[in-house]
Short mmCIF file of C-alpha atoms and ligand atoms in Angstrom, two decimals:
data_model
loop_
_atom_site.label_atom_id
_atom_site.label_comp_id
_atom_site.label_asym_id
_atom_site.label_seq_id
_atom_site.Cartn_x
_atom_site.Cartn_y
_atom_site.Cartn_z
CA MET A 962 226.08 5.12 127.84
CA LYS A 963 223.90 7.01 125.36
CA THR A 964 224.29 7.83 121.71
CA ILE A 965 225.07 11.46 120.92
CA PHE A 966 224.88 13.23 117.58
CA SER A 967 225.67 16.81 116.73
CA GLY A 968 227.04 18.87 113.89
CA ILE A 969 228.29 22.27 112.83
CA LYS A 970 227.97 23.80 109.36
CA PRO A 971 231.23 24.60 107.57
CA THR A 972 229.83 27.97 106.48
CA GLY A 973 232.02 30.95 107.23
CA THR A 974 234.28 30.98 110.23
CA VAL A 975 233.66 29.02 113.44
CA THR A 976 232.87 31.44 116.24
CA LEU A 977 233.31 31.58 119.96
CA GLY A 978 229.51 31.11 120.08
CA ASN A 979 229.79 27.75 118.30
CA TYR A 980 232.57 26.78 120.67
CA ILE A 981 230.80 27.72 123.90
CA GLY A 982 227.30 26.68 122.77
CA ALA A 983 228.28 23.40 121.14
CA MET A 984 231.90 22.28 120.81
CA LYS A 985 232.81 22.49 124.49
CA HIS A 986 229.84 20.23 125.25
CA PHE A 987 230.88 17.83 122.50
CA VAL A 988 234.20 17.40 124.28
CA ASN A 989 232.59 16.90 127.71
CA LEU A 990 230.16 14.30 126.42
CA GLN A 991 232.61 12.14 124.46
CA ASP A 992 234.04 10.38 127.53
CA GLU A 993 230.89 8.72 128.71
CA HIS A 994 228.88 8.32 125.54
CA ASP A 995 228.98 6.96 122.03
CA ALA A 996 229.33 10.23 120.17
CA TYR A 997 229.08 11.15 116.48
CA TYR A 998 230.25 14.63 115.54
CA CYS A 999 229.64 15.66 112.00
CA ILE A 1000 230.80 18.44 109.69
CA VAL A 1001 227.47 19.07 108.03
CA ASP A 1002 228.55 20.27 104.60
CA LEU A 1003 225.24 19.35 102.92
CA HIS A 1004 223.66 21.99 105.15
CA SER A 1005 226.16 24.59 103.94
CA ILE A 1006 224.92 24.35 100.33
CA THR A 1007 221.43 25.48 101.35
CA VAL A 1008 222.79 28.95 100.68
CA GLU A 1009 225.18 29.90 97.88
CA ILE A 1010 228.78 29.12 98.78
CA ASP A 1011 231.96 29.01 96.70
CA ARG A 1012 233.15 25.43 96.14
CA VAL A 1013 236.78 26.01 97.17
CA GLU A 1014 235.67 27.94 100.23
CA LEU A 1015 233.41 25.07 101.23
CA MET A 1016 236.21 22.51 100.83
CA ASN A 1017 238.56 24.65 102.90
CA ASN A 1018 235.94 25.27 105.58
CA THR A 1019 235.17 21.57 105.84
CA ARG A 1020 238.81 20.71 106.48
CA ALA A 1021 239.24 23.65 108.85
CA LEU A 1022 236.22 22.63 110.91
CA ALA A 1023 237.48 19.06 111.18
CA ALA A 1024 240.85 20.35 112.41
CA LEU A 1025 239.11 22.65 114.88
CA TYR A 1026 237.01 19.78 116.25
CA ILE A 1027 240.17 17.87 117.08
CA ALA A 1028 242.16 20.91 118.20
CA SER A 1029 239.35 21.75 120.63
CA GLY A 1030 239.67 18.36 122.29
CA LEU A 1031 237.58 15.89 120.33
CA ASP A 1032 239.36 12.58 120.45
CA PRO A 1033 238.95 10.28 117.42
CA GLU A 1034 239.55 7.32 119.74
CA LYS A 1035 236.41 8.25 121.65
CA ALA A 1036 234.16 9.98 119.14
CA THR A 1037 233.32 9.37 115.49
CA ILE A 1038 234.24 12.48 113.50
CA PHE A 1039 233.14 12.64 109.87
CA VAL A 1040 231.97 14.70 106.92
CA GLN A 1041 228.23 14.48 106.21
CA SER A 1042 228.39 14.29 102.38
CA GLU A 1043 230.72 11.27 102.61
CA VAL A 1044 227.95 9.22 104.22
CA LYS A 1045 225.32 9.01 101.51
CA ALA A 1046 222.51 7.87 103.80
CA HIS A 1047 222.10 11.42 105.16
CA ALA A 1048 220.81 12.83 101.87
CA GLN A 1049 218.73 9.72 101.25
CA LEU A 1050 216.96 9.71 104.60
CA GLY A 1051 216.66 13.50 104.31
CA TRP A 1052 214.51 13.01 101.20
CA MET A 1053 212.34 10.38 102.85
CA LEU A 1054 211.71 12.65 105.82
CA THR A 1055 211.00 15.59 103.51
CA CYS A 1056 208.19 13.50 102.05
CA LEU A 1057 206.86 12.94 105.54
CA SER A 1058 206.86 16.61 106.51
CA GLY A 1059 204.33 19.35 105.78
CA MET A 1060 204.86 22.81 104.31
CA GLY A 1061 203.12 24.37 107.32
CA GLU A 1062 205.43 22.91 109.93
CA LEU A 1063 208.51 23.85 107.90
CA GLU A 1064 207.20 27.40 107.41
CA ARG A 1065 206.98 27.75 111.19
CA MET A 1066 210.73 27.26 111.70
CA THR A 1067 212.09 30.54 113.02
CA GLN A 1068 215.55 30.00 111.56
CA TYR A 1069 213.99 29.63 108.10
CA LYS A 1070 211.95 32.78 108.64
CA ASP A 1071 215.04 34.72 109.75
CA LYS A 1072 217.26 33.50 106.95
CA SER A 1073 214.70 33.99 104.18
CA GLN A 1074 213.54 37.42 105.32
CA GLY A 1075 214.01 40.12 102.69
CA LYS A 1076 215.48 37.71 100.13
CA ASP A 1077 214.23 37.81 96.50
CA ARG A 1078 215.05 34.18 95.91
CA ILE A 1079 214.71 31.61 98.66
CA GLY A 1080 216.33 28.26 97.96
CA ALA A 1081 214.14 25.18 98.42
CA GLY A 1082 217.07 23.59 100.28
CA LEU A 1083 216.87 26.26 102.95
CA PHE A 1084 213.20 25.43 103.38
CA VAL A 1085 213.66 21.65 103.80
CA TYR A 1086 216.88 22.04 105.80
CA PRO A 1087 215.33 20.79 109.08
CA THR A 1088 214.36 17.45 107.50
CA LEU A 1089 218.02 16.84 106.63
CA MET A 1090 218.97 17.73 110.17
CA ALA A 1091 216.35 15.26 111.42
CA ALA A 1092 217.90 12.60 109.17
CA ASP A 1093 221.35 13.29 110.66
CA ILE A 1094 220.07 12.66 114.14
CA LEU A 1095 217.72 9.74 113.47
CA LEU A 1096 220.19 7.71 111.38
CA TYR A 1097 222.28 7.04 114.48
CA ASP A 1098 219.41 6.57 116.95
CA ALA A 1099 220.87 9.53 118.80
CA GLU A 1100 219.35 10.03 122.23
CA LEU A 1101 221.10 13.29 123.10
CA VAL A 1102 221.81 16.22 120.80
CA PRO A 1103 224.04 18.94 122.29
CA VAL A 1104 223.21 22.26 120.62
CA GLY A 1105 222.83 25.97 121.25
CA ASP A 1106 219.45 27.50 121.91
CA ASP A 1107 218.71 28.30 118.23
CA GLN A 1108 218.45 24.60 117.27
CA LYS A 1109 215.81 23.62 119.80
CA GLN A 1110 212.90 24.00 117.40
CA HIS A 1111 214.63 21.79 114.81
CA ILE A 1112 215.00 19.02 117.38
CA GLU A 1113 211.33 19.31 118.27
CA LEU A 1114 210.53 18.84 114.59
CA THR A 1115 212.88 15.84 114.49
CA ARG A 1116 210.88 14.29 117.32
CA ASP A 1117 207.60 14.97 115.50
CA LEU A 1118 208.92 13.35 112.32
CA ALA A 1119 210.26 10.34 114.23
CA GLN A 1120 206.92 9.88 115.95
CA ARG A 1121 205.02 10.24 112.67
CA PHE A 1122 207.25 7.67 110.98
CA ASN A 1123 206.97 5.24 113.88
CA SER A 1124 203.20 5.39 113.91
CA ARG A 1125 202.67 5.42 110.13
CA TYR A 1126 205.09 2.56 109.43
CA TYR A 1127 206.64 0.73 112.33
CA GLU A 1128 208.78 1.53 115.35
CA THR A 1129 212.06 2.54 113.71
CA PHE A 1130 213.41 5.67 115.33
CA LYS A 1131 214.40 6.64 118.86
CA MET A 1132 213.24 9.97 120.31
CA PRO A 1133 216.16 12.39 120.63
CA GLU A 1134 216.43 14.97 123.40
CA PRO A 1135 218.22 18.29 123.01
CA VAL A 1136 221.01 19.08 125.48
CA ILE A 1137 221.00 22.84 125.92
CA ALA A 1138 223.09 24.38 128.68
CA GLU A 1139 221.54 26.97 130.99
CA THR A 1140 224.31 29.43 130.31
CA GLY A 1141 226.23 29.91 127.09
CA ALA A 1142 223.52 28.50 124.82
CA ARG A 1143 223.17 31.89 123.18
CA ILE A 1144 226.34 33.96 123.01
CA MET A 1145 225.48 37.38 121.63
CA SER A 1146 227.06 39.60 118.98
CA LEU A 1147 229.74 41.98 120.27
CA THR A 1148 228.38 44.87 118.20
CA THR A 1149 224.62 44.25 118.56
CA PRO A 1150 224.24 42.25 121.78
CA GLU A 1151 220.50 41.84 121.21
CA LYS A 1152 221.36 39.44 118.35
CA LYS A 1153 223.18 36.11 118.59
CA MET A 1154 226.84 35.90 117.59
CA SER A 1155 226.77 34.52 114.07
CA LYS A 1156 229.41 33.21 111.70
CA THR A 1157 227.61 34.84 108.79
CA ASP A 1158 227.64 38.32 110.34
CA THR A 1159 228.87 40.75 107.68
CA ASN A 1160 230.70 42.78 110.34
CA PRO A 1161 233.63 40.71 111.70
CA LYS A 1162 233.70 42.92 114.81
CA GLY A 1163 230.48 41.20 115.88
CA TYR A 1164 232.09 37.84 116.45
CA ILE A 1165 235.29 36.23 117.68
CA SER A 1166 236.53 33.66 115.21
CA MET A 1167 238.21 30.59 116.70
CA LEU A 1168 241.24 31.52 114.59
CA ASP A 1169 241.41 35.23 115.41
CA ALA A 1170 244.94 36.26 116.44
CA PRO A 1171 245.32 37.43 120.08
CA ASP A 1172 245.56 41.08 119.10
CA VAL A 1173 242.46 40.87 116.98
CA ILE A 1174 240.61 39.35 119.93
CA ARG A 1175 241.81 42.15 122.21
CA LYS A 1176 240.67 44.81 119.74
CA LYS A 1177 237.26 43.23 119.21
CA ILE A 1178 236.58 42.93 122.94
CA LYS A 1179 237.80 46.46 123.54
CA SER A 1180 235.30 47.79 121.00
CA ALA A 1181 232.45 45.51 122.18
CA VAL A 1182 229.24 47.46 122.77
CA THR A 1183 228.38 47.92 126.47
CA ASP A 1184 226.35 50.72 128.11
CA SER A 1185 226.88 53.97 129.95
CA GLU A 1186 226.16 52.74 133.49
CA GLY A 1187 229.78 51.80 134.13
CA ILE A 1188 228.94 48.98 136.57
CA VAL A 1189 229.89 45.37 135.84
CA ARG A 1190 226.71 43.52 136.67
CA PHE A 1191 224.60 40.85 135.02
CA ASP A 1192 221.27 42.01 133.62
CA ARG A 1193 220.45 40.51 130.27
CA GLU A 1194 217.55 42.89 129.59
CA GLN A 1195 219.08 46.21 130.58
CA LYS A 1196 222.76 45.40 129.98
CA PRO A 1197 222.98 42.82 127.18
CA GLY A 1198 226.56 43.73 126.20
CA VAL A 1199 228.10 43.52 129.66
CA SER A 1200 226.03 40.43 130.50
CA ASN A 1201 227.30 38.68 127.38
CA LEU A 1202 230.92 39.42 128.29
CA LEU A 1203 230.28 38.24 131.85
CA GLU A 1204 228.81 35.00 130.54
CA ILE A 1205 231.78 34.37 128.23
CA TYR A 1206 234.25 35.13 131.03
CA SER A 1207 232.40 32.95 133.53
CA LEU A 1208 232.17 29.94 131.22
CA LEU A 1209 235.75 30.06 129.99
CA ALA A 1210 237.40 30.79 133.35
CA ASP A 1211 234.92 28.65 135.29
CA ILE A 1212 234.15 31.43 137.77
CA PRO A 1213 230.52 32.09 138.81
CA ILE A 1214 229.07 35.36 137.51
CA LYS A 1215 228.37 36.55 141.09
CA GLU A 1216 232.07 36.27 141.91
CA LEU A 1217 233.00 38.22 138.81
CA GLU A 1218 230.54 40.98 139.70
CA ALA A 1219 232.22 41.24 143.12
CA LYS A 1220 235.71 41.17 141.59
CA TYR A 1221 234.95 44.13 139.30
CA ASP A 1222 232.96 46.13 141.82
CA GLY A 1223 234.20 49.73 141.54
CA LEU A 1224 236.38 49.00 138.50
CA ASN A 1225 235.66 50.37 135.05
CA TYR A 1226 234.75 48.55 131.85
CA GLY A 1227 238.28 49.01 130.46
CA VAL A 1228 239.81 46.80 133.17
CA PHE A 1229 237.00 44.28 132.89
CA LYS A 1230 237.22 44.06 129.09
CA ALA A 1231 241.01 43.64 129.14
CA ASP A 1232 240.57 40.63 131.42
CA VAL A 1233 237.77 39.15 129.29
CA ALA A 1234 240.08 39.37 126.27
CA GLU A 1235 242.91 37.61 128.14
CA VAL A 1236 240.60 34.79 129.22
CA ILE A 1237 239.54 34.25 125.59
CA VAL A 1238 243.13 34.40 124.33
CA ALA A 1239 244.22 31.86 126.97
CA GLU A 1240 241.47 29.47 125.84
CA LEU A 1241 242.00 29.87 122.10
CA GLU A 1242 245.79 30.06 121.78
CA PRO A 1243 246.50 26.37 122.49
CA ILE A 1244 243.59 25.36 120.26
CA GLN A 1245 245.00 27.47 117.44
CA GLN A 1246 248.43 25.92 117.85
CA ARG A 1247 247.02 22.40 117.57
CA TYR A 1248 244.90 23.55 114.64
CA TYR A 1249 247.93 24.76 112.65
CA ASP A 1250 249.75 21.48 113.34
CA LEU A 1251 246.79 19.49 112.07
CA ILE A 1252 245.41 21.40 109.15
CA ASP A 1253 247.79 20.09 106.47
CA SER A 1254 248.47 16.74 108.09
CA GLU A 1255 247.74 13.30 106.74
CA GLU A 1256 246.57 12.40 110.23
CA LEU A 1257 243.50 14.57 109.71
CA ASP A 1258 242.55 12.65 106.56
CA LEU A 1259 243.03 9.33 108.31
CA ILE A 1260 240.74 10.42 111.15
CA LEU A 1261 238.05 11.53 108.71
CA ASP A 1262 238.37 8.34 106.63
CA GLN A 1263 237.96 6.22 109.74
CA GLY A 1264 235.05 8.32 110.95
CA ARG A 1265 233.33 8.03 107.57
CA ASP A 1266 233.69 4.23 107.52
CA LYS A 1267 232.29 3.80 111.00
CA ALA A 1268 229.41 6.24 110.47
CA ASP A 1269 228.59 4.72 107.08
CA LEU A 1270 228.21 1.26 108.58
CA VAL A 1271 225.72 2.42 111.20
CA ALA A 1272 223.84 4.77 108.88
CA SER A 1273 223.49 2.27 106.01
CA ARG A 1274 222.00 -0.31 108.32
CA LYS A 1275 219.43 2.17 109.55
CA LEU A 1276 218.63 3.34 106.04
CA ALA A 1277 217.96 -0.25 104.94
CA LYS A 1278 215.42 -0.58 107.77
CA VAL A 1279 213.71 2.65 106.75
CA GLU A 1280 213.53 1.58 103.10
CA LYS A 1281 211.98 -1.69 104.14
CA ALA A 1282 209.47 0.05 106.38
CA MET A 1283 208.42 2.44 103.60
CA GLY A 1284 208.19 -0.20 100.88
CA LEU A 1285 211.17 1.12 98.96
CA GLN A 1286 211.96 -2.35 97.72
CA ARG A 1287 211.12 -4.50 94.79
CA LYS A 1288 208.50 -7.15 95.56
CA ARG A 1289 210.07 -10.55 95.14
P1 LIG B 2715 225.38 25.98 113.24
O1 LIG B 2715 226.43 25.50 112.33
O2 LIG B 2715 224.70 27.26 112.91
O3 LIG B 2715 225.93 26.08 114.69
C1 LIG B 2715 226.60 25.00 115.30
C2 LIG B 2715 226.26 24.93 116.77
O4 LIG B 2715 226.64 26.12 117.43
C3 LIG B 2715 225.54 26.64 118.15
N1 LIG B 2715 225.62 28.12 118.11
C4 LIG B 2715 225.65 28.89 119.19
N2 LIG B 2715 225.64 28.60 120.51
C5 LIG B 2715 225.69 29.64 121.37
N3 LIG B 2715 225.76 30.94 120.98
C6 LIG B 2715 225.79 31.27 119.67
N4 LIG B 2715 225.88 32.53 119.30
C7 LIG B 2715 225.74 30.22 118.71
N5 LIG B 2715 225.75 30.19 117.36
C8 LIG B 2715 225.66 28.89 117.01
C9 LIG B 2715 224.31 26.14 117.40
O5 LIG B 2715 223.17 26.15 118.22
C10 LIG B 2715 224.76 24.75 117.04
O6 LIG B 2715 224.58 23.86 118.10
N6 LIG B 2715 221.48 23.11 111.97
C11 LIG B 2715 222.72 23.17 112.73
C12 LIG B 2715 223.73 22.12 112.31
C13 LIG B 2715 223.21 20.73 112.29
C14 LIG B 2715 222.97 19.91 113.42
C15 LIG B 2715 222.52 18.65 112.90
C16 LIG B 2715 223.08 20.10 114.80
C17 LIG B 2715 222.92 20.01 111.17
N7 LIG B 2715 222.51 18.74 111.54
C18 LIG B 2715 222.18 17.60 113.73
C19 LIG B 2715 222.73 19.04 115.64
C20 LIG B 2715 222.29 17.80 115.11
C21 LIG B 2715 223.35 24.54 112.54
O7 LIG B 2715 223.07 25.24 111.61
O8 LIG B 2715 224.29 24.82 113.46
#
C-alpha cells in the first residue's frame, strides 16, 4: 500500500480531459492505496476568479469527485484551503526555490504569455503544489502529462530540503498513463483540452447535457482524408477521438480502426458521442443528487479533519527542521 496525493483546481468547468487524465485514475488507485484527493482552491486564486464562482466550483468539484466513483470510505477527499498547512509549507518551499527554476516551468510560461500583469501567485504556484504532495509523504501522484514538470520540481525541492536540513520528505513519483494523459481540444486538436478555453466547443464539460455533447463531437475538427486511423501527427483530431473512444469503451484503438474501416467520420463521430454520453450520464445523475446534500458537507468535513491531522504533524517536523521555533 502506497500513499497517493492528487488534486484538481476548481477553476472553470471540469472537462473530459480532467476525467480521463486524472479522475479515472484516482478511482482506480483508491482501492489498494491510501489516497488523498484534494480540491485545490488555493491554486485557483493564482488567477483572478469571482468569489461566488470559486465557492460554487469547489462544491461542484467535490460532488463530481464522488459522482465519478471516489469513495469517502476509501479515500480522503478535502478542500485545500481548509487545511492550513498547505499554505504554510508552500511558503517554506517558496523560500527554498529559485527564480530560475520557477521561470523554467512551461505552464507558467504558457499562462503568463502576452499578459500585462502576471500575478506573483502564478509564478510560485509549483511550490504550493509541491507542498500539497510532500505534506502527506505521497509516493504516487496520478496526473496528466502537463503536470510532470511540476512533480520533477517537487522532487528537487524535497531533495534540497532533505540535504540542507534533515531527511524529512519522501520522493514522489508521477503516475502518467500512456494513453489519455493529454486529451486534446475538439476545435484545435494541436492544443490540450482546457477548462479555461474561451470557446466551449473545444471541450466537453463533465456536466454537458447529452445533446450538447453530441453537437460538440459532431463539430469536432478532423481532416479531409476520411479514414478513421490513428496518427497523432497527421490526424490529431481523429486520433484524439479514437483515444477518447478507446479509453471510455475499453476497446483497443486497432480494433476501432478495423470497426470503422470504410465508414465515414459521421458514423464514427456519432458513436464517439454515444460512448461519452453513456459514461457521463450516470455521473451527472449522481452529481445532481449530491450537490445540495448535507452528505457532501459531512464527507468534506471528515476529509478535512483526517488530512489536517496528517498535514499538521508533518508541518511541525518541517518547522523544527528549519528552526522555526523559539529557543527554550
Ligand atoms: P488541473 O486542475 O489543471 O488539472 C487536473 C488534472 O487533470 C489533468 N488534465 C488533463 N489530462 C489529460 N488531458 C487533458 N486535456 C487534461 N487537462 C488537465 C491534469 O494533468 C491534472 O492531473 N497543478 C494541478 C493541480 C494540483 C495538483 C497538486 C496535482 C495542485 N496540487 C498536487 C497533483 C498533485 C493542475 O493545475 O491541475
